Coordinates of C-alpha atoms in Angstrom, one line a residue:
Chain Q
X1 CA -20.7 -37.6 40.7
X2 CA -21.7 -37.9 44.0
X3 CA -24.6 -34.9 44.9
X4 CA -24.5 -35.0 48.1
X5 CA -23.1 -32.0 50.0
X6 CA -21.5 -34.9 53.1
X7 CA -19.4 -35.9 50.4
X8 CA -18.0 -32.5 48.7
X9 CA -14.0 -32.2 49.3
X10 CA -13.3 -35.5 50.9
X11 CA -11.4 -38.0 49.1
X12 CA -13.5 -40.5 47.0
X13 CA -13.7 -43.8 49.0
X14 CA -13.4 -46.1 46.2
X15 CA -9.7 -44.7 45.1
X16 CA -8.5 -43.7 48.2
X17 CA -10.7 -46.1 50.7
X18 CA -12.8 -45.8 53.4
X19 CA -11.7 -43.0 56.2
X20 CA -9.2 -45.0 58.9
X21 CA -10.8 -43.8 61.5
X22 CA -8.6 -45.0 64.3
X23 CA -6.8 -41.7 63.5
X24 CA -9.7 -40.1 64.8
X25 CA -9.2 -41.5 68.4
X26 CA -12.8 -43.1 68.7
X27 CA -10.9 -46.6 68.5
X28 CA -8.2 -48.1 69.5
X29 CA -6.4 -47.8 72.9
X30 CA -7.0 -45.5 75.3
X31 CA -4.8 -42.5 75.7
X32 CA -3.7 -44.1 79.1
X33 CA -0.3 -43.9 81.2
X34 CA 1.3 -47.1 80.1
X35 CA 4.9 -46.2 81.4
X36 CA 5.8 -43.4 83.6
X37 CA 8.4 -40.6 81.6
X38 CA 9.3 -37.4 83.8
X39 CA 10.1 -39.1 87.2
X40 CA 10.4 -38.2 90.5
X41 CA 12.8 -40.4 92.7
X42 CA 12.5 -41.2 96.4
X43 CA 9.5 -39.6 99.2
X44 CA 10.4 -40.1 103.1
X45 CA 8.8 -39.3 105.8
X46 CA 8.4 -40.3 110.0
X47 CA 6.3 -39.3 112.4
X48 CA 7.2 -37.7 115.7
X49 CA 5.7 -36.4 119.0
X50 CA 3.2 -34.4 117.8
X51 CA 3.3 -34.3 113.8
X52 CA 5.0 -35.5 110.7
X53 CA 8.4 -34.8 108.9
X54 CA 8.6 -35.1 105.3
X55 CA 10.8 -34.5 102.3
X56 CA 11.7 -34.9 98.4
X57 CA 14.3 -34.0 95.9
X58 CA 13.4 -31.2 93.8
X59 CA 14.5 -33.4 90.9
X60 CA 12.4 -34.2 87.6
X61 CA 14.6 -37.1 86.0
X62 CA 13.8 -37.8 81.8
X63 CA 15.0 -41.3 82.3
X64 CA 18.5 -41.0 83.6
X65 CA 18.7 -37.4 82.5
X66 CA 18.5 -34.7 84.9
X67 CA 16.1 -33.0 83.5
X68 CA 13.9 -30.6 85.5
X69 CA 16.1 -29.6 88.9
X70 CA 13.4 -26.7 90.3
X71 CA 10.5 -29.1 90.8
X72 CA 8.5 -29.1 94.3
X73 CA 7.1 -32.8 94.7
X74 CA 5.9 -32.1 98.4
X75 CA 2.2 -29.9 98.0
X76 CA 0.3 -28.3 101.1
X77 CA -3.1 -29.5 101.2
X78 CA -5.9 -26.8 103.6
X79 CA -2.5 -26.0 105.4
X80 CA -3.3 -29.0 107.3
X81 CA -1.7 -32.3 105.1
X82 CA 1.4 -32.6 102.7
X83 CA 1.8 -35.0 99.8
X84 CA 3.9 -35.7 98.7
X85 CA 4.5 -37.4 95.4
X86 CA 7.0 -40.0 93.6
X87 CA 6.7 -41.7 89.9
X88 CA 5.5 -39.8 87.0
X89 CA 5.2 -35.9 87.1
X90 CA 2.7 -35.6 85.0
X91 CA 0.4 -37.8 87.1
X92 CA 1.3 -35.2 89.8
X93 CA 0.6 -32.4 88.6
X94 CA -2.7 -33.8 87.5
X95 CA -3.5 -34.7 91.0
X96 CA -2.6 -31.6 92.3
X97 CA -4.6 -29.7 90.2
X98 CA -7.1 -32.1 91.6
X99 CA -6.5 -31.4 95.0
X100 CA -6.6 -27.4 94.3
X101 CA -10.4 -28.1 92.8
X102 CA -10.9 -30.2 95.7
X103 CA -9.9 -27.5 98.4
X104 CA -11.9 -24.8 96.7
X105 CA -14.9 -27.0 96.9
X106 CA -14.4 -27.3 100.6
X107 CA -13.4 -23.7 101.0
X108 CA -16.8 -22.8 99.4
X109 CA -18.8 -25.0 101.8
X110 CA -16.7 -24.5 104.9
X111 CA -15.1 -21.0 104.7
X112 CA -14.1 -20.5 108.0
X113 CA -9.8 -22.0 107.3
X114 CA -9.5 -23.4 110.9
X115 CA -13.6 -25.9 110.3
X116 CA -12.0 -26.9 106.9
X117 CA -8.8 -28.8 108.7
X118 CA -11.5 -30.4 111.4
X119 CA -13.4 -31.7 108.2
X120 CA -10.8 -32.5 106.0
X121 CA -7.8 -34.0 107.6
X122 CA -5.1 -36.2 106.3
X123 CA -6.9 -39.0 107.3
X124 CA -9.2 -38.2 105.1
X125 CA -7.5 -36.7 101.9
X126 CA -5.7 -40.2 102.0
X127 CA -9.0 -42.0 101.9
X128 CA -10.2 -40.1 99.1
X129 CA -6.7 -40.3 97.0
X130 CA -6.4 -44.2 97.8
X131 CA -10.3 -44.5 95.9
X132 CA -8.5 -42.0 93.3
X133 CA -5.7 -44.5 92.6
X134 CA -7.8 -47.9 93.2
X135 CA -10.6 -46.5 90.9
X136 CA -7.9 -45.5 88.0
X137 CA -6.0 -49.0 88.2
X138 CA -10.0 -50.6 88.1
X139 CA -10.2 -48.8 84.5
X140 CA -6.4 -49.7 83.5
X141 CA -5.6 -46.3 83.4
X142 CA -3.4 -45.8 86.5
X143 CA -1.7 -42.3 88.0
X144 CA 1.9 -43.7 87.6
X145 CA 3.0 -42.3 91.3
X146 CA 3.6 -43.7 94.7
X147 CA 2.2 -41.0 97.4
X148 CA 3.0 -40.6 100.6
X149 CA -0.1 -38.0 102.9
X150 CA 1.7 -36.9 105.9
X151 CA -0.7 -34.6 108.6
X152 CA -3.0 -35.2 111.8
X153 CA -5.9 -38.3 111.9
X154 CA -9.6 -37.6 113.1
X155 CA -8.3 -37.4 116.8
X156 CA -5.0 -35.2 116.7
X157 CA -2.9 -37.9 116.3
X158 CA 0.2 -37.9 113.6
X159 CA -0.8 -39.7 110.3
X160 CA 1.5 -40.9 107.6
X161 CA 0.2 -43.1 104.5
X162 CA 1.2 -44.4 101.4
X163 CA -1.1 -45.3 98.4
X164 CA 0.7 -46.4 95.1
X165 CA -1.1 -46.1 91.4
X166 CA -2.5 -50.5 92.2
X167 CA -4.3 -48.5 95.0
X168 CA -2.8 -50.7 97.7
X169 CA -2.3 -48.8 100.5
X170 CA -0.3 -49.3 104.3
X171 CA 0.7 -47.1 107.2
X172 CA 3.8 -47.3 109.3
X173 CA 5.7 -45.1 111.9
X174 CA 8.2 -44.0 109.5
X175 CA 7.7 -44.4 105.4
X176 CA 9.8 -44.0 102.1
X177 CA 9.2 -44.8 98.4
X178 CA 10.9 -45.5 95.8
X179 CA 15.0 -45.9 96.7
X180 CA 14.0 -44.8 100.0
X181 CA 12.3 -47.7 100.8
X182 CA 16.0 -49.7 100.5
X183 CA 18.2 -46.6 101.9
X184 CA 16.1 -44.1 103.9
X185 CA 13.7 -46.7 105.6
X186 CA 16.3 -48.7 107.3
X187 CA 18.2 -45.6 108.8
X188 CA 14.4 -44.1 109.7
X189 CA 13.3 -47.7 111.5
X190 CA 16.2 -47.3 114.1
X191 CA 14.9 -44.3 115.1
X192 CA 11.1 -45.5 115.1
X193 CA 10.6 -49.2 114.8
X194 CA 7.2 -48.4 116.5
X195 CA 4.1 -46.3 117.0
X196 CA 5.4 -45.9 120.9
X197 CA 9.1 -44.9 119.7
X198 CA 7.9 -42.2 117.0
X199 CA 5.6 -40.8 120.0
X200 CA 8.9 -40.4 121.7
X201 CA 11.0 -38.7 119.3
X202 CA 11.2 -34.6 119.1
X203 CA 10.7 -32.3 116.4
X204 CA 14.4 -31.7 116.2
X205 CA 14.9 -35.5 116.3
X206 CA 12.7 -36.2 113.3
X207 CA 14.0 -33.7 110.5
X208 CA 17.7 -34.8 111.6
X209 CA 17.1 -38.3 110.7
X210 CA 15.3 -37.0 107.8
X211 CA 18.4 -34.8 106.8
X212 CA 20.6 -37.7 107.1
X213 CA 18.8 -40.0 105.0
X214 CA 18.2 -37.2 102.8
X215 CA 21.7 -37.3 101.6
X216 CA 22.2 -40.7 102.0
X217 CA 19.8 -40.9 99.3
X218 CA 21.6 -38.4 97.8
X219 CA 25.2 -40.3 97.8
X220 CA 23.7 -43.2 96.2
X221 CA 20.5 -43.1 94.5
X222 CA 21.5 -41.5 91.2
X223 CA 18.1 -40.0 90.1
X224 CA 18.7 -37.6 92.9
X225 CA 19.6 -34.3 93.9
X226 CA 21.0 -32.4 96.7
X227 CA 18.5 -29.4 96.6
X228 CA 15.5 -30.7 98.1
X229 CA 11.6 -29.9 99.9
X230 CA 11.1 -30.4 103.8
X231 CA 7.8 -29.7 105.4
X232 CA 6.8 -30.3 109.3
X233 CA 3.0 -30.5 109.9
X234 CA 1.5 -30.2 113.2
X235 CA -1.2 -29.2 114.7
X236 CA 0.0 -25.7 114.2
X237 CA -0.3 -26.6 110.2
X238 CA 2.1 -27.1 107.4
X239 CA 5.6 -25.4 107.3
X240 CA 7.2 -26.4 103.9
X241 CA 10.5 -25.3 103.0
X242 CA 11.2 -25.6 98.9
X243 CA 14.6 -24.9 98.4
X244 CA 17.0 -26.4 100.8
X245 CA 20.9 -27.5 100.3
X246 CA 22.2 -30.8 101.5
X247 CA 24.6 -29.7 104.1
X248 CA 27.6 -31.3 105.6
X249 CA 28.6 -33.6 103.1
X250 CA 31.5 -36.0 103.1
X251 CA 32.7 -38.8 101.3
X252 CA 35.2 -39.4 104.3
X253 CA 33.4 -42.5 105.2
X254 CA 34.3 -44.3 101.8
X255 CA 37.4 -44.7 102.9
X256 CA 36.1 -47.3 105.8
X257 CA 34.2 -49.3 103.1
X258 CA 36.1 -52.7 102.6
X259 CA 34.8 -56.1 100.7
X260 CA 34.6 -55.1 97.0
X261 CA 36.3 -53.3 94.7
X262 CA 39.7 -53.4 93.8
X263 CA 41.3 -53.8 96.7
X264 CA 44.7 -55.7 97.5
X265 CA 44.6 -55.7 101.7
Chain A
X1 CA -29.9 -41.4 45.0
X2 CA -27.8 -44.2 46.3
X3 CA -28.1 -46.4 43.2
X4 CA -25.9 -43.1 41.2
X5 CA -22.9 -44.2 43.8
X6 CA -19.9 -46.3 42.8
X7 CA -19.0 -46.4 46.4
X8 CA -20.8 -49.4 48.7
X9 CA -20.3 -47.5 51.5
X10 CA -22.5 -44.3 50.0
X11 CA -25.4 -47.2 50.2
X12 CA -25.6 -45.9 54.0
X13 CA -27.9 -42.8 54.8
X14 CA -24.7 -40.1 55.1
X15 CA -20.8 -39.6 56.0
X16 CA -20.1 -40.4 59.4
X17 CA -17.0 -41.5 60.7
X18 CA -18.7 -43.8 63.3
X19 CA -19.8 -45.8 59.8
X20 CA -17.1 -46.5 58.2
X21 CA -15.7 -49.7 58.8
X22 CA -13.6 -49.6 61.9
X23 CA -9.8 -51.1 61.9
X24 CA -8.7 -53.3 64.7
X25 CA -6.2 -51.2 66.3
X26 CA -3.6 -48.8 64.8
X27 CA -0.2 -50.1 64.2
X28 CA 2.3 -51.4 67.3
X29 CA 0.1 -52.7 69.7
X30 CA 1.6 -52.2 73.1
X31 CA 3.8 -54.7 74.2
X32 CA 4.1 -53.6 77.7
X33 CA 1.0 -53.6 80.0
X34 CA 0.0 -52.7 83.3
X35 CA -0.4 -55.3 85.5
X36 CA -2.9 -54.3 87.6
X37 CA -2.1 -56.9 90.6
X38 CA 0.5 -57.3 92.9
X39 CA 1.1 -60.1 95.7
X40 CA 1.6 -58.5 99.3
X41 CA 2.2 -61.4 101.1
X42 CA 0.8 -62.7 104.8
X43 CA -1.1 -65.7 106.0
X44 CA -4.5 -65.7 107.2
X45 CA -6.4 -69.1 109.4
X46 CA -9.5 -69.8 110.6
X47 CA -10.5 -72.4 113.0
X48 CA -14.6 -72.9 114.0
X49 CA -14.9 -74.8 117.2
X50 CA -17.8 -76.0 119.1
X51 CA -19.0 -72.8 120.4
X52 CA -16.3 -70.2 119.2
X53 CA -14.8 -69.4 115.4
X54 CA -11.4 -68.2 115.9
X55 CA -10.1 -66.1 113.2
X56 CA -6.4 -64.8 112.7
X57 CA -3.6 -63.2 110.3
X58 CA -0.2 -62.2 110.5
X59 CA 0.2 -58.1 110.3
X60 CA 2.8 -57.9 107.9
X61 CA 2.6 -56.6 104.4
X62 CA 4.9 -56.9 101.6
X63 CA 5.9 -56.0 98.3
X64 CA 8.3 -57.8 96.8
X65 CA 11.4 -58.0 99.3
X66 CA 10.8 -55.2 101.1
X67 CA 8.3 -55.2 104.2
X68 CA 5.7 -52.2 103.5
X69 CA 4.7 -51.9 106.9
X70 CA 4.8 -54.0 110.0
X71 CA 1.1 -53.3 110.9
X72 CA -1.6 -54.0 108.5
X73 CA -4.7 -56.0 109.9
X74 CA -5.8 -58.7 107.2
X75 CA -8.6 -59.5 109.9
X76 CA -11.7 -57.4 110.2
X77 CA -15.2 -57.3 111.6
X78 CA -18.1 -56.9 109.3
X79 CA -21.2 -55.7 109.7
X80 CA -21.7 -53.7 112.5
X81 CA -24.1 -50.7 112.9
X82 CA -21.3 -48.2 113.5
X83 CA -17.4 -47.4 112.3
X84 CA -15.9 -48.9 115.1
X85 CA -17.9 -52.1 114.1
X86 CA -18.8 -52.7 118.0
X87 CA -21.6 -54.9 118.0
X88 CA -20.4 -56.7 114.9
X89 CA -21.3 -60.9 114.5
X90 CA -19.0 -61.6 111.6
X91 CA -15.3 -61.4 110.8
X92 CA -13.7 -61.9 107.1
X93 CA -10.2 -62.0 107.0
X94 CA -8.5 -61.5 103.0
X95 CA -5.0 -62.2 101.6
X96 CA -3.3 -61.4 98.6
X97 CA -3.7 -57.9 96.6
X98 CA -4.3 -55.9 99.5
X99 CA -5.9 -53.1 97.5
X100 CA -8.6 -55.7 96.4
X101 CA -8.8 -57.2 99.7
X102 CA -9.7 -53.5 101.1
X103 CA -12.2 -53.2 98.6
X104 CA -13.8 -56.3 98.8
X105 CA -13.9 -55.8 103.0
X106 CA -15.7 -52.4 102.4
X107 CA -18.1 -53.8 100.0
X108 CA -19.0 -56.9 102.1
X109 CA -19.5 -54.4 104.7
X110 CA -21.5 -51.4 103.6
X111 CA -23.9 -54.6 102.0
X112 CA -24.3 -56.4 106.0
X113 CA -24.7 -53.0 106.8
X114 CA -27.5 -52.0 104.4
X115 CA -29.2 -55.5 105.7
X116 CA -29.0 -55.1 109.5
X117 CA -30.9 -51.0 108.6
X118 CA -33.6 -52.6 106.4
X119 CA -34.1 -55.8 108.4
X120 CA -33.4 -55.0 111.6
X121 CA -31.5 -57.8 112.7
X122 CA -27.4 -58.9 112.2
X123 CA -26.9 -61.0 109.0
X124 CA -26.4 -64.6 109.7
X125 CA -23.3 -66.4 108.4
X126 CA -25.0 -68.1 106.1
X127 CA -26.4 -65.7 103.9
X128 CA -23.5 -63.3 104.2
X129 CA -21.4 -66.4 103.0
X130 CA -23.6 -66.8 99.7
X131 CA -23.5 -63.0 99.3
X132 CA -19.5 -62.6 99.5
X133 CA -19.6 -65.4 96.9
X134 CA -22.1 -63.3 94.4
X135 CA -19.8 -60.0 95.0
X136 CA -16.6 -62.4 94.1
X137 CA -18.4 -64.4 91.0
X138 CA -19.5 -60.7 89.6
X139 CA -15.7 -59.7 89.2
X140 CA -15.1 -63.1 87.4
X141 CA -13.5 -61.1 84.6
X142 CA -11.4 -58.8 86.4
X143 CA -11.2 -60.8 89.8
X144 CA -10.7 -59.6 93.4
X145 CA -7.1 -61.2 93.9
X146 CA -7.8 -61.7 97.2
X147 CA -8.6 -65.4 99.1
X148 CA -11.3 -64.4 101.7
X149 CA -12.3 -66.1 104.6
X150 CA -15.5 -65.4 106.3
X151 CA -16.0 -66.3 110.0
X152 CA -19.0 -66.5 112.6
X153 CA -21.6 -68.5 114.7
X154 CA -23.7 -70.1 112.8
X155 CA -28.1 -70.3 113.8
X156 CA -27.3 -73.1 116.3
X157 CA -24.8 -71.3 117.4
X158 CA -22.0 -73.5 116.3
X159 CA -18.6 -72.0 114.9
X160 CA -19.1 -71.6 111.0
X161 CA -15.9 -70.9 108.8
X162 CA -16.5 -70.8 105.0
X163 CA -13.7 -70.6 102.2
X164 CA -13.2 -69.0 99.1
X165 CA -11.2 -68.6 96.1
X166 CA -10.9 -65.2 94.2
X167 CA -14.2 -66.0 92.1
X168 CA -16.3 -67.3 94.3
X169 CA -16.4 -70.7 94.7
X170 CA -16.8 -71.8 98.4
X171 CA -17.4 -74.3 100.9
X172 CA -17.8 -74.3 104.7
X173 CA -15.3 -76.2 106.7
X174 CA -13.9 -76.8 110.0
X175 CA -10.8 -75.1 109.4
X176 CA -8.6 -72.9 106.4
X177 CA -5.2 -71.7 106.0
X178 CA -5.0 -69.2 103.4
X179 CA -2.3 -67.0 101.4
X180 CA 1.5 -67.2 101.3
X181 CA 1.6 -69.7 103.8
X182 CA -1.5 -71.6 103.5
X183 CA 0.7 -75.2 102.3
X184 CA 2.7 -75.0 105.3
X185 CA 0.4 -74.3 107.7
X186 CA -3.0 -76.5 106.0
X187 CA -1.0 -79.8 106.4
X188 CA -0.6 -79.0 110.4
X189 CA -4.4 -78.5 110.8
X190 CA -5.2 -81.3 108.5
X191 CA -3.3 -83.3 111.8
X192 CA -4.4 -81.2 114.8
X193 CA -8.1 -80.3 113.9
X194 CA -9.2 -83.0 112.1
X195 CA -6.6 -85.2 113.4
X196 CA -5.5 -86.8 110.6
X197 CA -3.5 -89.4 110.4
X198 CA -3.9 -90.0 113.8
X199 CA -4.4 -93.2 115.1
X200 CA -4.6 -95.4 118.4
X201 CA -1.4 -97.0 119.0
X202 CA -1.3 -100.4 118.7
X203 CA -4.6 -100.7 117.4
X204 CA -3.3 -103.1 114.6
X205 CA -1.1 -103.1 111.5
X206 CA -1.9 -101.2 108.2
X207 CA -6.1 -100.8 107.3
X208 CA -6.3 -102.6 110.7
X209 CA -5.4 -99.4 112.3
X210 CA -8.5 -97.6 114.3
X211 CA -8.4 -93.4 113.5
X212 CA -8.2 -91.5 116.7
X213 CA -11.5 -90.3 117.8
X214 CA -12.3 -86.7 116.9
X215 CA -13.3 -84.3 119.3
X216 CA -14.2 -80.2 119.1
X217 CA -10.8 -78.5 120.4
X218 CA -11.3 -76.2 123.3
X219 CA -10.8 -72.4 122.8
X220 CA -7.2 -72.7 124.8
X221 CA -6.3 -75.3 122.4
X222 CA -7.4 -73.9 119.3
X223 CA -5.5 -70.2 120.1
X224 CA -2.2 -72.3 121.1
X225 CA -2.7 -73.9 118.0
X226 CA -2.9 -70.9 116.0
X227 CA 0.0 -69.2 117.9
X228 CA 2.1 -72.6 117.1
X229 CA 1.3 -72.6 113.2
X230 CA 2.4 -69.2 112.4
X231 CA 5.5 -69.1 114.5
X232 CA 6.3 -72.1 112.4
X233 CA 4.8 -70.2 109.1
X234 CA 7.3 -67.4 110.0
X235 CA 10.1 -69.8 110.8
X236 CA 9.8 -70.8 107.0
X237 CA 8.2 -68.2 104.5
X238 CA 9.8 -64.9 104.0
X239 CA 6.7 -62.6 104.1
X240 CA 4.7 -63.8 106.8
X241 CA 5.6 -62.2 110.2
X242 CA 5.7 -59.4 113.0
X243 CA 2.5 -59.6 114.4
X244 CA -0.4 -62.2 114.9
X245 CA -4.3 -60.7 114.8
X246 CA -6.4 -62.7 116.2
X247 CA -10.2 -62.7 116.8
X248 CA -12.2 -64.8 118.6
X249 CA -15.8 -64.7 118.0
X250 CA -18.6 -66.5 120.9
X251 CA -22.1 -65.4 121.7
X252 CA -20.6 -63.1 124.1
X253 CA -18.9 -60.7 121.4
X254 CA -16.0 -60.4 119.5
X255 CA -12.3 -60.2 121.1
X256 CA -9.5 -59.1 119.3
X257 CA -6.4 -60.2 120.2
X258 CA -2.8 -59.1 119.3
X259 CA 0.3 -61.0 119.6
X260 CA 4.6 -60.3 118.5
X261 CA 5.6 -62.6 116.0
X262 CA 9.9 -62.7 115.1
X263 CA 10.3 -59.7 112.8
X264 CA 13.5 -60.8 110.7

């Protein structure tokens, strides 16, 4: 009989063997996101005249089930910056709770709202969430997402950036992820191939394009949905709108589509 | 009161779950893991003259098929007391994982920074060349994918170009291609730097034949040169393209300059 009170009502060693204790989660792999699971499909955005137009699906796919359809993937940041967010959802919401710390912090140190923007611009939120995503992909344990930061730079300017969970990260006048980069981004580069043409194109310009390859994406990315976000930030600040329809669809240019299928002429 | 134990492990001086005997790994060890690198693409070169280091990369970066964005600088100064990197004496120019490209840039940087405060005084090629080789050899188990190439005049005042791979080693040379279309473009400097191959005509037949005398290339030549060997890079390789950075570093200062390259 063993005396000692560390060993009263655990099972004796030498029938049952020593305590596995990888069930204890001290060994063993890391807890880490090795797959993404509840997805969100395609981000696009393009700059304009004097901001940024950007928009998502409300869509939270289970693989190829539709599974959540009231999801926001775009989030106001200081109502200065959007994010907005595609890959895993559970990475996202991570991140934006994140974010919300983040913009307390800076609300406690700056609390006048219009100093805050001046200090923390998009710019600058996308320099700290590229170190975010770099640093977790350093320690193997990556935020499964590709994010696009849409707002002003340091001087005024439009800014639009996209990190990715290896931390690489690029700008460009106009930018989509995920299907969007093979749909959206081609329709979005006619309109602003470059820095000069985006400073050219009107408000009203940039969330038509942005409508149109809205349901594009919508016609044939199949993870997607035709309720989706749409936020314009200027220097004015963010106006996101959550719950918008897809409007004017047709399918009458399907008709027009010849090469494939099963037709004779 | 350890001798009174059947158990072995009891022998120890309590229960702890951090001493019993730890197993491997639990059952179904992931198949799938994350690759933590990517390739983006692009073509960097670097040419040291008599007087003059020209350094210069395509803007393009890639994932893949699809062109990320059109305008990414793989060139950048170093070193400089302020952001804008104004009075700045060295360039490095990185290709490959862009992420680990960025981060190796900042790094080299913030450390010439942290020199020029403490010493007063610009570091010189050389010993910012031994130091990027230290910061690439200290990642030699989780490397910096990234083929750097670090630019400048050297004391005499000489172009200096030295070369790396992702861990470190490196070399200083008269000229580098590096990245996705370092073997197209290598073989053309091989013949138009160092003019190899190159030989007096008529000279005589086989080992007879007399090598063409080499000579430093002027600053004109050496940026038609550059110009030349990435429109034909572009002609050929997929994901270099759309703009050429180049910078051109003398006594006088650094100029940056930016040409189109084809965009298809």
């Amino acid at each position: 009989m063993d005396h000692r009170p560390q060993a009263w009502g655990r099972p004796r060693d030498d029938v049952y063997g020593a305590y596995d204790p990888s069930y204890f989660h001290n060994s063993g792999p890391k807890t880490a996101t090795q797959s993404p699971i509840v997805t969100g499909t395609s981000v696009i955005a393009i700059k304009f005249k004097d901001g940024v137009v950007i928009a998502a699906d409300n869509l939270a796919s289970y693989g190829s089930l539709a599974r959540f359809t009231d999801v926001k993937r775009l989030r106001p940041f200081l109502n200065a910056s959007v994010v907005g967010f595609g890959g895993d959802v559970s990475d996202m919401q991570y991140l934006d709770r994140h974010l919300k710390e983040l913009a307390i912090d800076v609300a406690y140190i700056t609390p006048e709202a219009s100093e805050q923007t001046k200090d923390f611009t998009a710019a600058n939120l996308f320099t700290y969430l590229q170190k975010v995503m770099y640093h977790r992909r350093n320690h193997f344990d990556p935020l499964w997402n590709q994010i696009l930061v849409a707002g002003l730079d340091n001087d005024d300017a439009p800014f639009l950036a996209s990190v990715d969970l290896r931390g690489t990260s690029f700008t460009s006048p106009s930018l989509a992820t995920g299907f969007g980069a093979a749909l959206a981004q081609p329709i979005m580069r006619k309109y602003a191939a470059t820095e000069e043409d985006a400073a050219k194109l009107t408000r009203e310009q940039a969330v038509d394009v942005v409508k149109e390859c809205m349901k594009v994406l919508f016609y044939r990315d199949a993870r997607s949905l035709d309720r989706y976000s749409i936020a314009v930030v200027t220097k004015e600040g963010v106006e996101l709108k959550e719950d918008e329809q897809l409007e004017r669809q047709s399918w009458a240019f399907a008709e027009r589509i010849k090469g494939y299928g099963t037709q004779t002429v | 009161m350890a001798m009174f134990s059947q158990n072995p492990l009891m022998n120890g001086p309590n229960y702890s779950f951090s001493d019993s005997p730890r197993v491997a790994a639990p059952e179904g060890t992931r198949q799938h893991r994350f690759d933590p690198y990517t390739d983006n693409g692009g073509s960097t070169l670097a040419i040291a003259g008599a007087d003059f280091t020209i350094m210069a990369g395509d803007t393009r970066l890639t994932s893949g098929y699809s062109i990320n964005s059109r305008f990414h600088p793989k060139v950048f100064k170093i070193g400089g007391t302020t952001a804008d990197q104004k009075d700045a004496t060295l360039v490095l120019s990185v290709v490959g994982f862009a992420a680990d490209g960025e981060a190796l840039k900042e790094r080299l940087d913030s450390i010439c920074k942290m020199y020029r405060y403490r010493h007063g005084k610009p570091m010189s090629v050389k010993a910012c060349a031994q130091r990027l080789s230290t910061i690439l050899y200290q990642k030699r188990f989780f490397p910096y994918y990234a083929y750097a190439i670090l630019g400048g005049l050297d004391e005499e005042g000489k172009g200096a170009v030295y070369s790396y791979d992702p861990v470190g080693s490196y070399e200083r040379e008269q000229c580098r291609a590096g990245g996705a279309a370092a073997s197209l473009i290598m073989p053309f400097l091989d013949n138009q730097v160092n003019f190899k191959n190159q030989h007096i005509p008529g000279s005589g037949e086989g080992h007879a034949l007399q090598e063409r005398e080499r000579r430093p290339l002027t600053r004109q030549e050496v940026e038609i040169l550059v110009k030349d060997a990435f429109d034909g890079a572009v002609e050929r390789h997929i994901e270099v393209g759309d703009g050429l950075q180049m910078m051109v570093i003398t006594a006088a200062g650094i100029e940056e300059i930016v040409l189109p390259l084809k965009k298809d």
